[in-house]
Short mmCIF file of C-alpha atoms in Angstrom, two decimals:
data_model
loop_
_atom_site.label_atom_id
_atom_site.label_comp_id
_atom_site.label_asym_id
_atom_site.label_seq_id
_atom_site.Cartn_x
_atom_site.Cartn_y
_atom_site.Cartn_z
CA UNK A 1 -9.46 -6.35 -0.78
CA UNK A 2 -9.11 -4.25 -3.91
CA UNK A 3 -7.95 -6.30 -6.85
CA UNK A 4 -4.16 -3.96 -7.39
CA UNK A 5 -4.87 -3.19 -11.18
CA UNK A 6 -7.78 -3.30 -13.31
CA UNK A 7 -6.77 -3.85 -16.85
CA UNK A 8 -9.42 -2.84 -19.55
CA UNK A 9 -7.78 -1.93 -22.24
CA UNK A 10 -4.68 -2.96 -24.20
CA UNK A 11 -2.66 0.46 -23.68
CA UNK A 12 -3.26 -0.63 -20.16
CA UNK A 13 -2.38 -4.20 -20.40
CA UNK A 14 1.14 -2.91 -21.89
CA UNK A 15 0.99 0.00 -19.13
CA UNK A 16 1.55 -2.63 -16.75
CA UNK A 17 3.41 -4.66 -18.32
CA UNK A 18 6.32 -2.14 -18.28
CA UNK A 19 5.46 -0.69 -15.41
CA UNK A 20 6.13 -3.69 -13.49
CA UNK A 21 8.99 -4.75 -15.31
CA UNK A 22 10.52 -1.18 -14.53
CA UNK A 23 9.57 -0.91 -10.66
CA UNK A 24 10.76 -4.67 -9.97
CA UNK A 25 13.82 -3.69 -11.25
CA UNK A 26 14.41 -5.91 -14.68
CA UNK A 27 14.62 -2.62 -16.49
CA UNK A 28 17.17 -0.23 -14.53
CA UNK A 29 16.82 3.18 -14.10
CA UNK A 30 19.26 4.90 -17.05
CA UNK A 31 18.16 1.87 -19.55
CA UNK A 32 16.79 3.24 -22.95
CA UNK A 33 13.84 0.52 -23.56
CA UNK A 34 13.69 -0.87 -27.07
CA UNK A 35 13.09 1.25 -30.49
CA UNK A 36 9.23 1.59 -30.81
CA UNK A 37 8.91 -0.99 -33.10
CA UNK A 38 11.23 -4.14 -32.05
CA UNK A 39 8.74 -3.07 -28.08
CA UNK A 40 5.73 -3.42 -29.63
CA UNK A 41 6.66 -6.29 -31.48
CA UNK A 42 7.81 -7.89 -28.75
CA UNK A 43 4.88 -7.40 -26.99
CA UNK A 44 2.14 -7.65 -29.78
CA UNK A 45 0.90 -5.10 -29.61
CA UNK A 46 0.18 -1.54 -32.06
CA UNK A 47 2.25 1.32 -31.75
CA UNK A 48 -0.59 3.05 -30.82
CA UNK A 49 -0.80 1.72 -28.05
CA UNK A 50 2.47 1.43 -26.78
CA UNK A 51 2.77 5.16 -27.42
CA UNK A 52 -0.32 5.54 -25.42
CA UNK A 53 0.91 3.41 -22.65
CA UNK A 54 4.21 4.95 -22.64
CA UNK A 55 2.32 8.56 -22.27
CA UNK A 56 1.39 7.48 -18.93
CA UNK A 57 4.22 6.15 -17.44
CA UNK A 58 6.06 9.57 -18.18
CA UNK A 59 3.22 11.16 -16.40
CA UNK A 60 3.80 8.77 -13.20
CA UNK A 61 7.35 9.96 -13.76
CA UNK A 62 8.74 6.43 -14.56
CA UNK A 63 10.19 7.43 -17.69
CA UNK A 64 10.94 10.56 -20.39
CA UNK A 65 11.11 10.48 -23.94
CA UNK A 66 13.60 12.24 -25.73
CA UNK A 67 13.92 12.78 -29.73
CA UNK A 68 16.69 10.81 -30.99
CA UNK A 69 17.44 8.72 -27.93
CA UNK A 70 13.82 6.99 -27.03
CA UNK A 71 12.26 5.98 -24.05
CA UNK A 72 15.44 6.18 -20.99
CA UNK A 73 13.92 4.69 -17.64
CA UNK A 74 14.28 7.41 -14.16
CA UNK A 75 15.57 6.98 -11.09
CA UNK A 76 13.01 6.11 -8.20
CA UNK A 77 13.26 9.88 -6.86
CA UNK A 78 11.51 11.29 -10.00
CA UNK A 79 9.09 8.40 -9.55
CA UNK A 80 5.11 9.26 -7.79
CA UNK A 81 5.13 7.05 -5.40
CA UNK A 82 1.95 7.60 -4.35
CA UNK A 83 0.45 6.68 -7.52
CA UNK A 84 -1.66 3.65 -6.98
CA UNK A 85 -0.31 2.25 -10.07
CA UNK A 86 3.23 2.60 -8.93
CA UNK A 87 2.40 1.57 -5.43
CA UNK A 88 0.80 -1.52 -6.85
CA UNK A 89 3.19 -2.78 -8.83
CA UNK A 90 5.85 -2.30 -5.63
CA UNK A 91 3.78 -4.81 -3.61
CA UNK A 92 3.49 -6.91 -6.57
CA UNK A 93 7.09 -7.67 -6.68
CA UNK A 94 7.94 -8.85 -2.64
CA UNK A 95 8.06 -5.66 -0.44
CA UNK A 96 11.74 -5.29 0.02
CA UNK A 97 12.65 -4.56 3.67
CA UNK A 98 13.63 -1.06 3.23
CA UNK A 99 9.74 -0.26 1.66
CA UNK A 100 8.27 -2.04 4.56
CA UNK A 101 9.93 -0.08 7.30
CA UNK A 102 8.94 3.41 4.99
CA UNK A 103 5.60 2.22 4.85
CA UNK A 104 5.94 1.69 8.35
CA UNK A 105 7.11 5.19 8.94
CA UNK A 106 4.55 6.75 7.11
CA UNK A 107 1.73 5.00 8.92
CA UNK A 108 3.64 6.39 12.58
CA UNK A 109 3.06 9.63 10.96
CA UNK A 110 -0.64 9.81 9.70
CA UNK A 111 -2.69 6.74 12.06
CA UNK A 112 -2.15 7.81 15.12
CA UNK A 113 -3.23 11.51 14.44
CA UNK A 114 -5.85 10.05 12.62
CA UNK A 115 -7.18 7.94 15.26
CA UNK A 116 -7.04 10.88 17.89
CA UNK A 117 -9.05 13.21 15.35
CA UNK A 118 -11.71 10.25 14.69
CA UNK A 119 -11.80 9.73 18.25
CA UNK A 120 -12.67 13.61 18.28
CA UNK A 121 -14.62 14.50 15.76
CA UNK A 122 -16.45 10.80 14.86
CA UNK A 123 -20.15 10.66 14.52
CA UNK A 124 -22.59 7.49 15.88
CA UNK A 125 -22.62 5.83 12.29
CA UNK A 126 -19.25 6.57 11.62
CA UNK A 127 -18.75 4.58 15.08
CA UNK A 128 -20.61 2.16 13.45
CA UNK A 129 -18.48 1.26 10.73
CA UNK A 130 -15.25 0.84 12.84
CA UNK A 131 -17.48 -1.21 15.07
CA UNK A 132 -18.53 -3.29 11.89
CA UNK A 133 -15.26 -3.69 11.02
CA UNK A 134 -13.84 -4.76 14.13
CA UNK A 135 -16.50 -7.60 14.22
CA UNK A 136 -15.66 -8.49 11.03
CA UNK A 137 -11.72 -9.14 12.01
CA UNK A 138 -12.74 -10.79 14.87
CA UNK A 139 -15.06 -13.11 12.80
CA UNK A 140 -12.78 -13.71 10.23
CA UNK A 141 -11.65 -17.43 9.42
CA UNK A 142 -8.82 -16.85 7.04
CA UNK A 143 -6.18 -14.38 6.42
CA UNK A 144 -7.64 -12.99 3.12
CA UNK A 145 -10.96 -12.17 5.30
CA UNK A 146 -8.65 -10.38 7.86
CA UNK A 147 -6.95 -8.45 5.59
CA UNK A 148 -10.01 -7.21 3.73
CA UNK A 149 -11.44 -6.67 7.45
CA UNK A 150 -7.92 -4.90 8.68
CA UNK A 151 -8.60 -2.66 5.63
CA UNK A 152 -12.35 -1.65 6.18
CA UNK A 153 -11.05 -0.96 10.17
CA UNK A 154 -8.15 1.30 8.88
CA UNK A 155 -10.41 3.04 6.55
CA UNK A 156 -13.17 4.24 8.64
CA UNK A 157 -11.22 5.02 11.09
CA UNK A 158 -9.75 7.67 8.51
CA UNK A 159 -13.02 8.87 7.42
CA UNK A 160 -14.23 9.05 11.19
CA UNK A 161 -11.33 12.35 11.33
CA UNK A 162 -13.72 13.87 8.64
CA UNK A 163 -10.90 15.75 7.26
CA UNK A 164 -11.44 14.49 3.32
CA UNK A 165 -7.64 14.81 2.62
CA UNK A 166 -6.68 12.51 5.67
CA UNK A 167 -9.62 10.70 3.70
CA UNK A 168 -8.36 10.86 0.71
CA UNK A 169 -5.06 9.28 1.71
CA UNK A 170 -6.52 5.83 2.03
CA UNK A 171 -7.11 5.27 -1.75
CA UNK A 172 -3.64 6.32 -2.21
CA UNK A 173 -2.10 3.87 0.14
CA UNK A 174 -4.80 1.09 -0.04
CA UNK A 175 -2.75 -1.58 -1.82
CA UNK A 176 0.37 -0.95 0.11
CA UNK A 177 -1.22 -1.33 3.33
CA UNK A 178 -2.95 -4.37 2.44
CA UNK A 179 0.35 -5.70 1.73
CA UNK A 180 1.63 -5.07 5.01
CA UNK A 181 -1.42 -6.24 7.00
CA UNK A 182 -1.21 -9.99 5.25
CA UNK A 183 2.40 -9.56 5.51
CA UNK A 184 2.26 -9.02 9.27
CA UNK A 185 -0.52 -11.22 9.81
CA UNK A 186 1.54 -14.12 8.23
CA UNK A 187 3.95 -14.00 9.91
CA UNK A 188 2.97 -13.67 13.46
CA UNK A 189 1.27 -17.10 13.32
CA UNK A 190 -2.01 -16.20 14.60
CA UNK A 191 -3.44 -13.35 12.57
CA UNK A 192 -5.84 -12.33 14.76
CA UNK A 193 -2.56 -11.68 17.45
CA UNK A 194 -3.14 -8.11 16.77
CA UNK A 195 -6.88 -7.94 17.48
CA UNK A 196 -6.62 -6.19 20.82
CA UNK A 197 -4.52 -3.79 19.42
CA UNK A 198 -7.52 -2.91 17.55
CA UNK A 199 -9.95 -3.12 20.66
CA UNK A 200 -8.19 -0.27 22.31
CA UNK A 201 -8.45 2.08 19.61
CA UNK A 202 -11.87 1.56 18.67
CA UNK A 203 -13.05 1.54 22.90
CA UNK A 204 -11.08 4.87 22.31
CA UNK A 205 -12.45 6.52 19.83
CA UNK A 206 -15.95 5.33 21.04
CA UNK A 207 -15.36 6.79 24.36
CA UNK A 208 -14.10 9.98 22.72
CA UNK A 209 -10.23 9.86 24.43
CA UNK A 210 -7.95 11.36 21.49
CA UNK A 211 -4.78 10.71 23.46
CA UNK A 212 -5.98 7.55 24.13
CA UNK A 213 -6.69 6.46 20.66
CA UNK A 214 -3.08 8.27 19.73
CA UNK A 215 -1.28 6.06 21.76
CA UNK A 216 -3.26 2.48 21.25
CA UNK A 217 -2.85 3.19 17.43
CA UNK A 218 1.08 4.28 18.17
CA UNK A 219 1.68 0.82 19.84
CA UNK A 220 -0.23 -1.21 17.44
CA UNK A 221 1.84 0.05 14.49
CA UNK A 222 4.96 -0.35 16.75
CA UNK A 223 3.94 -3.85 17.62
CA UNK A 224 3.19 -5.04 13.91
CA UNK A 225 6.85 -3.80 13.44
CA UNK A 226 8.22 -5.74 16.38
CA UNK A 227 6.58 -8.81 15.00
CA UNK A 228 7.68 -8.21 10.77
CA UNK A 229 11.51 -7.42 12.71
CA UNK A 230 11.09 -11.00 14.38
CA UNK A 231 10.28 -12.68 11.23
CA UNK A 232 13.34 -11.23 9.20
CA UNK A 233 15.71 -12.58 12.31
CA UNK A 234 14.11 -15.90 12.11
CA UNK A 235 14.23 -15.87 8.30
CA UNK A 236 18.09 -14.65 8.35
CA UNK A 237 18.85 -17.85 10.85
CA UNK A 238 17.65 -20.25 8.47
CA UNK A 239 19.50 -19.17 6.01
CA UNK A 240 22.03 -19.34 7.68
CA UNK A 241 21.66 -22.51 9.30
#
């Protein structure tokens, strides 16, 4: 699975240092952060680069600079959260419930389309690499190796539409849905409980049945749901208990 944030250079080390502390929620939206010098104090750093650093979290809509007032932290609606960045540093701190089920909306929207257009439009080699993939899940010996598998599946399934902006749209989301693959994998027990799920779509797509493929794809989305909703029950009983 993609490592969630390369940092190479300083500007970016401090990049994510804020970032995260803003999207986790220890700096609120409406906050002013700390005078330019006292932050990059604080975090050892130059000014240069915090002003660098601070560039790009404006431009991911995280925060705006004003002249006289500083650095004042937004509210999640002017956030992108598409960014990878921002998306990143979401998983990084637990999913909350409410992202989960939003991810989980999203993905009712765009995977099943995009399974019925692979199932379409797919050539023999990009067959192939869904094929690979599901071998790979099905040969995989510990949740890391699932989730990097789950990904790969996902993924050419998306490129097997050959639309390049339903392509595109896996970059985007990459992080997140590896999140919610090891998340759901977790907690069902077995991890490989949702290989069958995966059968379906990929018998459909090789046998060229979009409605087919639309539907397995619908019910393996629903299913992971099901299974995340169990664990929150369970989890709420305990703590209870």
């Amino acid at each position: 699975m993609r490592k969630p944030i390369a940092v190479r250079s300083l500007y970016g080390h401090v990049m994510h240092e804020l970032g995260q502390r803003i999207v986790s929620g220890k700096v609120k939206p409406g906050d002013v952060l700390p005078r330019e010098e006292t932050l990059a104090e604080s975090l050892e750093v130059s000014r240069t680069a915090l002003r660098e650093a601070l560039k790009v979290l404006s431009a991911k809509g995280l925060i705006e600079s004003r002249t006289g007032v500083g650095a004042r932290v937004l509210e999640e609606r002017y956030w992108n959260q598409l960014d990878a960045d921002v998306l990143a540093w979401r998983c990084a701190s637990m999913p909350t419930d409410d992202f989960v089920d939003k991810l989980v909306e999203m993905r009712e929207v765009i995977e099943p389309a995009a399974a019925a257009a692979a199932a379409r439009r797919r050539t023999t080699a990009q067959l192939a690499a869904i094929d690979k993939a599901f071998q790979a899940m099905d040969a995989a010996q510990t949740l890391d190796e699932w989730t990097e598998a789950d990904l790969q599946f996902h993924e050419a399934v998306l490129h097997a539409t050959c639309n390049e902006l339903l392509q595109s749209l896996f970059s985007v989301v990459e992080t997140a849905l590896g999140t919610f693959f090891a998340l759901s994998a977790r907690n069902a027990g077995n991890f490989k409980y949702s290989l069958p799920h995966h059968q379906k779509v990929l018998d459909a797509i090789r046998r060229k049945q979009p409605e087919v493929a639309r539907k397995a794809m619908h019910t393996m989305i629903a299913d992971s749901q099901a299974n995340l909703q169990r664990s929150r029950k369970s989890a709420r009983k305990k703590a209870g208990a």
